[in-house]
Coordinates of C-alpha atoms and ligand atoms in Angstrom, one line a residue:
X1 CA -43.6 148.5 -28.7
X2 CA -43.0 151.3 -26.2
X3 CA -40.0 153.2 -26.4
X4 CA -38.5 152.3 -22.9
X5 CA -39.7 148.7 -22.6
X6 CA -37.9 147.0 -19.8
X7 CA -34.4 145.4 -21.0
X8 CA -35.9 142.1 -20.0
X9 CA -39.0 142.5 -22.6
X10 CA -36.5 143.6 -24.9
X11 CA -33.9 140.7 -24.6
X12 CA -37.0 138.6 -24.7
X13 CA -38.0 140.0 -28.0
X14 CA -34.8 140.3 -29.6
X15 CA -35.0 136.3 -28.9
X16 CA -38.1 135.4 -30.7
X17 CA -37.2 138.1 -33.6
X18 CA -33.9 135.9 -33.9
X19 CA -35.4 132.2 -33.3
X20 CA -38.4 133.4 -35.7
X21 CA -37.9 136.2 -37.5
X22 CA -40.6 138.0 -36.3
X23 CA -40.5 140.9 -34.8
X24 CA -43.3 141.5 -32.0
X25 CA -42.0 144.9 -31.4
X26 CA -44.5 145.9 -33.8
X27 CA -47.4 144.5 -32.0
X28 CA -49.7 146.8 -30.1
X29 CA -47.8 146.7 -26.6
X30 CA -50.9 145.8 -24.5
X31 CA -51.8 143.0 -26.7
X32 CA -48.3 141.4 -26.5
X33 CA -47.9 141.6 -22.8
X34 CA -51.1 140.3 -22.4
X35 CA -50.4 137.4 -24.6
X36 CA -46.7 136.4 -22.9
X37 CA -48.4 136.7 -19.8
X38 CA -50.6 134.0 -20.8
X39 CA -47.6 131.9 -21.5
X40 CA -45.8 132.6 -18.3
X41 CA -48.9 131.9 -16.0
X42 CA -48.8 128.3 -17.8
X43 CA -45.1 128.0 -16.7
X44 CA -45.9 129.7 -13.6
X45 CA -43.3 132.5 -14.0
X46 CA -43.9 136.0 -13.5
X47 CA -40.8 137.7 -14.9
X48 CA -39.6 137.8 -18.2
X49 CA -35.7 136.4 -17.7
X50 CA -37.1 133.4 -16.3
X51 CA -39.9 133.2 -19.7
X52 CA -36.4 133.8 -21.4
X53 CA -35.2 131.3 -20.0
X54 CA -37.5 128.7 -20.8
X55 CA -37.5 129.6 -24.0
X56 CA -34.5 128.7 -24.6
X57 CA -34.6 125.6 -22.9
X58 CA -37.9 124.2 -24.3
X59 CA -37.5 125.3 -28.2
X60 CA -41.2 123.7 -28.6
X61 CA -42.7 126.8 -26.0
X62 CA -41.2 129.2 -28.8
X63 CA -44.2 127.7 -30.9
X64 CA -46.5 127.4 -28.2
X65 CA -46.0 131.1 -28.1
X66 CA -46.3 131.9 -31.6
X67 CA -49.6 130.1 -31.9
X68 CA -50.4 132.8 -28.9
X69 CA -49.4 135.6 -30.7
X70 CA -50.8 134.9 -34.2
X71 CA -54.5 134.0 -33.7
X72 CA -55.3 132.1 -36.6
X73 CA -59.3 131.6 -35.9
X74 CA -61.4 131.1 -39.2
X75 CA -63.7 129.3 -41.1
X76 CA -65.4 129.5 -44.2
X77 CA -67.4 132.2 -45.6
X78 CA -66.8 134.0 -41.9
X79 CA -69.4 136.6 -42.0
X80 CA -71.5 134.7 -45.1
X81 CA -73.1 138.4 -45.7
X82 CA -70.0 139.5 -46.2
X83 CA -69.2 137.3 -48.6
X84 CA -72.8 137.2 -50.3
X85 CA -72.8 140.9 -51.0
X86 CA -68.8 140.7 -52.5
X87 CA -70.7 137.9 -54.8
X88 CA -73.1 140.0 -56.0
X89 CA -71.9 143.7 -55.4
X90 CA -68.3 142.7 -56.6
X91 CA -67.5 139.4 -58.1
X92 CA -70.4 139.7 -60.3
X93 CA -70.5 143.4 -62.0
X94 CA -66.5 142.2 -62.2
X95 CA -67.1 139.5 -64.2
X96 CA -69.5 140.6 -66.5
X97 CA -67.4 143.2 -67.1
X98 CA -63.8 141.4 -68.0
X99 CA -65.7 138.7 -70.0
X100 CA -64.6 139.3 -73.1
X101 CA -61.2 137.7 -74.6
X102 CA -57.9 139.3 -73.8
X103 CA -59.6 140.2 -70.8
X104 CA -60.7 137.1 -68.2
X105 CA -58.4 138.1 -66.3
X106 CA -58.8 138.4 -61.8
X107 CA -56.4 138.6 -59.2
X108 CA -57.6 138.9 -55.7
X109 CA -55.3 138.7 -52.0
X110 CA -56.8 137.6 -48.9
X111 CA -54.0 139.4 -46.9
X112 CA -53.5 137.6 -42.8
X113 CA -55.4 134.4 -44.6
X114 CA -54.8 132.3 -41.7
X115 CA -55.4 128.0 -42.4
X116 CA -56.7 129.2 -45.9
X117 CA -60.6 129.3 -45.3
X118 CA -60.9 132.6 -46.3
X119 CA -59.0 132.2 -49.7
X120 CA -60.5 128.9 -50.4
X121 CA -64.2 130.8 -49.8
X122 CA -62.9 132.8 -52.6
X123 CA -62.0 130.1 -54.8
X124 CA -65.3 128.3 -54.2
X125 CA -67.4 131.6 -55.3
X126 CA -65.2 131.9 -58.4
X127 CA -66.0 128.6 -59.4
X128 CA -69.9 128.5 -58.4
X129 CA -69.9 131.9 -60.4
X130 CA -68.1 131.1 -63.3
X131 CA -68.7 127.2 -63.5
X132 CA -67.9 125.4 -66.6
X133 CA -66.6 128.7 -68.2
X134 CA -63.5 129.1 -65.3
X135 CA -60.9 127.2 -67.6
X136 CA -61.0 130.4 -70.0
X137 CA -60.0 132.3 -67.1
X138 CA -56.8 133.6 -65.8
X139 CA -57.6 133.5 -61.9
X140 CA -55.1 134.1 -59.0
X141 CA -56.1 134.0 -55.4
X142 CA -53.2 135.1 -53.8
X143 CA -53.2 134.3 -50.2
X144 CA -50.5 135.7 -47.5
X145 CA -50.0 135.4 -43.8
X146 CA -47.1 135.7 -41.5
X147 CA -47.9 132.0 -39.5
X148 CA -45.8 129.8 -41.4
X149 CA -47.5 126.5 -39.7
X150 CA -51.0 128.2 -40.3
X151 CA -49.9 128.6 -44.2
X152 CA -48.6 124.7 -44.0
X153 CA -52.0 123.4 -42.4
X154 CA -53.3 125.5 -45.8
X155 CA -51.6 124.5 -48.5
X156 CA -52.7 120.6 -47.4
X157 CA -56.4 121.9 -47.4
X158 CA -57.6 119.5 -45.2
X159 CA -60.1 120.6 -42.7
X160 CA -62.6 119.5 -39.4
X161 CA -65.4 119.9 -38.8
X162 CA -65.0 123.2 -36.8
X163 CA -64.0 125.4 -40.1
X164 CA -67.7 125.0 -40.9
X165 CA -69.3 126.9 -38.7
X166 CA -71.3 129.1 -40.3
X167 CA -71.6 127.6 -43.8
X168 CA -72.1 123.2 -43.6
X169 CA -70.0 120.7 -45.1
X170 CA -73.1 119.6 -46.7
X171 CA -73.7 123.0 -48.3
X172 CA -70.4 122.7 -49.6
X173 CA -69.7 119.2 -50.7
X174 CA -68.7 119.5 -54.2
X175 CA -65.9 121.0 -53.1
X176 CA -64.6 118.5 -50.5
X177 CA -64.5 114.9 -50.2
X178 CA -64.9 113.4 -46.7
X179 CA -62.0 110.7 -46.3
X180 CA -61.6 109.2 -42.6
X181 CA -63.9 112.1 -40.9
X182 CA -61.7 114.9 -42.3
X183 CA -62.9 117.1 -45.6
X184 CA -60.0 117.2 -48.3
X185 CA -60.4 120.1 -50.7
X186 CA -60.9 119.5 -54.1
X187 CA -57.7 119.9 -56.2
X188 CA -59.7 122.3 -59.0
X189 CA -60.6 124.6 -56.1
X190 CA -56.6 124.3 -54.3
X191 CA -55.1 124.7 -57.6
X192 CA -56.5 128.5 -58.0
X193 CA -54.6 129.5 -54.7
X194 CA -51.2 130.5 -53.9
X195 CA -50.0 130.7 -50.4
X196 CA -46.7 132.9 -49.5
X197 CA -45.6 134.2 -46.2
X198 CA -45.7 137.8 -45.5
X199 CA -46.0 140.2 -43.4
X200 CA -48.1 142.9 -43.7
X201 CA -45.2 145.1 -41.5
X202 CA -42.3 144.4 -42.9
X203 CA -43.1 143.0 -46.5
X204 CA -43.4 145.0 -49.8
X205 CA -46.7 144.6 -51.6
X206 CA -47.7 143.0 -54.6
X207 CA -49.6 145.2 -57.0
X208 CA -52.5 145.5 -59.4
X209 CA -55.2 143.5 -57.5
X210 CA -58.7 143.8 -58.4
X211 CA -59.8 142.6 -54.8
X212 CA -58.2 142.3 -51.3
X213 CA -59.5 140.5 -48.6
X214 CA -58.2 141.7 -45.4
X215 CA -60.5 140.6 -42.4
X216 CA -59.7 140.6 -38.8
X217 CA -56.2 140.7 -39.4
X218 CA -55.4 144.7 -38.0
X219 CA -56.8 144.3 -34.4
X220 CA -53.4 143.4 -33.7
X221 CA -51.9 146.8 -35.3
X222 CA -51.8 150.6 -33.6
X223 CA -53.6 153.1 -35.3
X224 CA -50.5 154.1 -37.4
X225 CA -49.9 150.8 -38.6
X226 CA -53.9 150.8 -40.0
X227 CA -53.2 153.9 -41.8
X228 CA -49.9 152.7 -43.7
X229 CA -51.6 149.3 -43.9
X230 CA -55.2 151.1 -45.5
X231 CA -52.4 153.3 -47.6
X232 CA -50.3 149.8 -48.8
X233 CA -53.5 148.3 -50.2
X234 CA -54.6 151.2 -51.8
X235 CA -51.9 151.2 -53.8
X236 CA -51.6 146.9 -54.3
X237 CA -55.3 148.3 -55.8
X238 CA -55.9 148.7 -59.8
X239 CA -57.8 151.6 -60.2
X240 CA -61.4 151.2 -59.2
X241 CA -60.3 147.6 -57.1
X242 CA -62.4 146.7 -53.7
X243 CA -61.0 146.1 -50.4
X244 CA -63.0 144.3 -48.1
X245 CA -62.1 144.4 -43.9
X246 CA -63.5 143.1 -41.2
X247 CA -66.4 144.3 -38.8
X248 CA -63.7 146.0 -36.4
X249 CA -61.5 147.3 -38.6
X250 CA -62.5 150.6 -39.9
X251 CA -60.8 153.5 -41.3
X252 CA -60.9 156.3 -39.7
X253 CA -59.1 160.1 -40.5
X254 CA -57.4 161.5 -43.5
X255 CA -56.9 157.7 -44.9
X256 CA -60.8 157.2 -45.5
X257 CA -60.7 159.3 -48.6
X258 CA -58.5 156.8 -50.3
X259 CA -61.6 154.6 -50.2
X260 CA -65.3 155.3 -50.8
X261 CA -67.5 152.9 -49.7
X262 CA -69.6 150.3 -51.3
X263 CA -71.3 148.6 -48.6
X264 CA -71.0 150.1 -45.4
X265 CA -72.3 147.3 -43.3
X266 CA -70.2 144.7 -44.9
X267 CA -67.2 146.7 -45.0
X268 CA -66.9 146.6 -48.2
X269 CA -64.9 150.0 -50.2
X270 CA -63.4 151.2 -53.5
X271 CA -60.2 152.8 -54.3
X272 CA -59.7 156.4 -54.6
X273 CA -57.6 158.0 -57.5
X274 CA -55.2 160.0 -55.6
X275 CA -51.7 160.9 -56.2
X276 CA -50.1 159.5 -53.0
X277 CA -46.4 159.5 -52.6
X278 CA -44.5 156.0 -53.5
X279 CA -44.4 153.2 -50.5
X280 CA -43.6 155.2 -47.0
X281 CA -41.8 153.4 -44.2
X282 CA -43.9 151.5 -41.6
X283 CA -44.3 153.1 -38.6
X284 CA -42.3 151.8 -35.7
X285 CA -43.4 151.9 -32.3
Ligands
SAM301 C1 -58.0 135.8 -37.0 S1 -56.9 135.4 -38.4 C2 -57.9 136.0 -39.7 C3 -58.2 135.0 -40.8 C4 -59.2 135.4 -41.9 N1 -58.7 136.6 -42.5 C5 -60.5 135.5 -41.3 O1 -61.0 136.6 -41.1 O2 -61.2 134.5 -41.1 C6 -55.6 136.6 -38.3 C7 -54.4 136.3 -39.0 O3 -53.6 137.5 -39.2 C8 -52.2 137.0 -39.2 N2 -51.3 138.1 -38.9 C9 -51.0 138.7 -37.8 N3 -50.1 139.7 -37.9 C10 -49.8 139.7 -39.3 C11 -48.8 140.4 -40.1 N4 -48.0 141.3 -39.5 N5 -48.8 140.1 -41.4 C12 -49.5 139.2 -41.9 N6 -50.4 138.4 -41.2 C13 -50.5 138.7 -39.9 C14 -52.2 135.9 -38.1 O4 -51.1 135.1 -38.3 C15 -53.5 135.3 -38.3 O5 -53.4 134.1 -39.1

């Protein structure tokens, strides 16, 4: 957040950061004004004591806010080239290449996974890859976000019809069951996913992941928050491990030669060797 915010703004953040325990200071300053601004048109105020002020009085606004601030849009396989070419560029070289025993062994992160599509995509490849063999494995899909109710709505793993967008329900139906017009998950599929909350800001990271999903998650970051972000996953990385980003989120500068890429138009890159120094600070604003 700008340095000399006004004290309003500031009081007003100090709130949520309280209430919520996150901090919005870190949010690109344009985006959050935009997105209070949003809220205080609905409650036709136009200053931020009086937003304050409704806050407080109305604790349910606090997560009518939230749910402003966190976009949690997704679906599953969001960008299905995306996801075909980790299947075949990634997953597959991967696999051939671990099975043998002592060594079925993968751990992938979809870091910002929003209501879970994204992991559970993951989950679903693993299993159409691997099929009647995945009980030999040793799989963890770790997958993190800062929304606690958007981690909540995926841990039940119950979806609408909405989070198929791009690939059906029909496509997909060995992995859900349809009970009273909504598509439960199958448990085999859920059971290879953790959920945890974190924040990609404030959070240390966990460490040797062979993949790392992080898609339309850093749109909400400045461009010094990317870097240490882009600099964090390279070192979550095992040597040689694939991080795939979204279609706006590109690295750009010094940071790039942590990564060389393995599908440009998918956005999909290896980790560099390099000799970095140990976990820097995040930057503040
Ligand atoms: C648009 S969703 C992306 C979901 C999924 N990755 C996809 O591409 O379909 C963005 C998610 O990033 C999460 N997010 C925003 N700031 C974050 C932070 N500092 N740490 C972790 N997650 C964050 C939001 O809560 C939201 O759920």
């Amino acid at each position: 957040m700008e340095e000399h915010s006004p004290p309003e703004l500031e009081l007003l953040l100090r709130y949520i950061a309280q209430e919520c325990g996150i901090d919005c200071r870190k949010y690109k300053p344009n985006f959050l004004v935009r997105r209070l601004a949003s809220r205080m048109r609905v409650h036709r105020v136009s200053d931020y004591q009086s937003y304050l002020y409704i806050l407080k009085k109305h604790p349910e606004e606090l997560d009518a806010l939230l749910d402003n601030l966190t976009i949690n849009l997704t679906y599953f396989f969001r960008d299905q080239s995306a996801f075909e070419a980790l299947r075949e560029e990634v997953l597959v070289p991967l696999i051939r290449q671990r099975d043998r025993p002592g060594r079925r062994q993968l751990r992938l992160w979809s870091a910002g996974c929003a209501t879970g599509e994204e992991p559970y995509s993951l989950a679903i490849l693993l299993h159409q890859l691997l099929g009647t063999n995945l009980p030999h494995w040793d799989i963890s899909i770790l997958a993190t976000d800062l929304d606690e109710k958007a981690l909540q709505k995926a841990r039940a793993g119950v979806y609408d019809a909405f989070s198929f967008r791009e690939v059906s329900a029909q496509a997909l139906s060995p992995f859900f069951s349809l009970q009273n017009g909504r598509y439960h998950l199958a448990p085999e599929v859920k059971s290879l996913v953790v959920f945890q909350r974190h924040d990609l800001l404030g959070n240390s990271y966990p460490s040797d992941m062979d993949v790392i999903l992080c898609r339309n998650v850093l749109i909400y970051f400045t461009r010094e928050q990317h870097d240490h972000i882009f600099s964090m996953f390279h070192r979550a990385l095992r040597d040689g491990g694939v991080l795939v980003t979204g279609k706006t989120e590109i690295m750009l500068g010094p940071i790039a030669a942590l990564f060389k890429s393995i599908n440009l138009r998918e956005h999909i890159y290896r980790k560099v060797r390099t000799d970095l120094p140990r976990s820097p600070a995040p930057p503040q604003e």
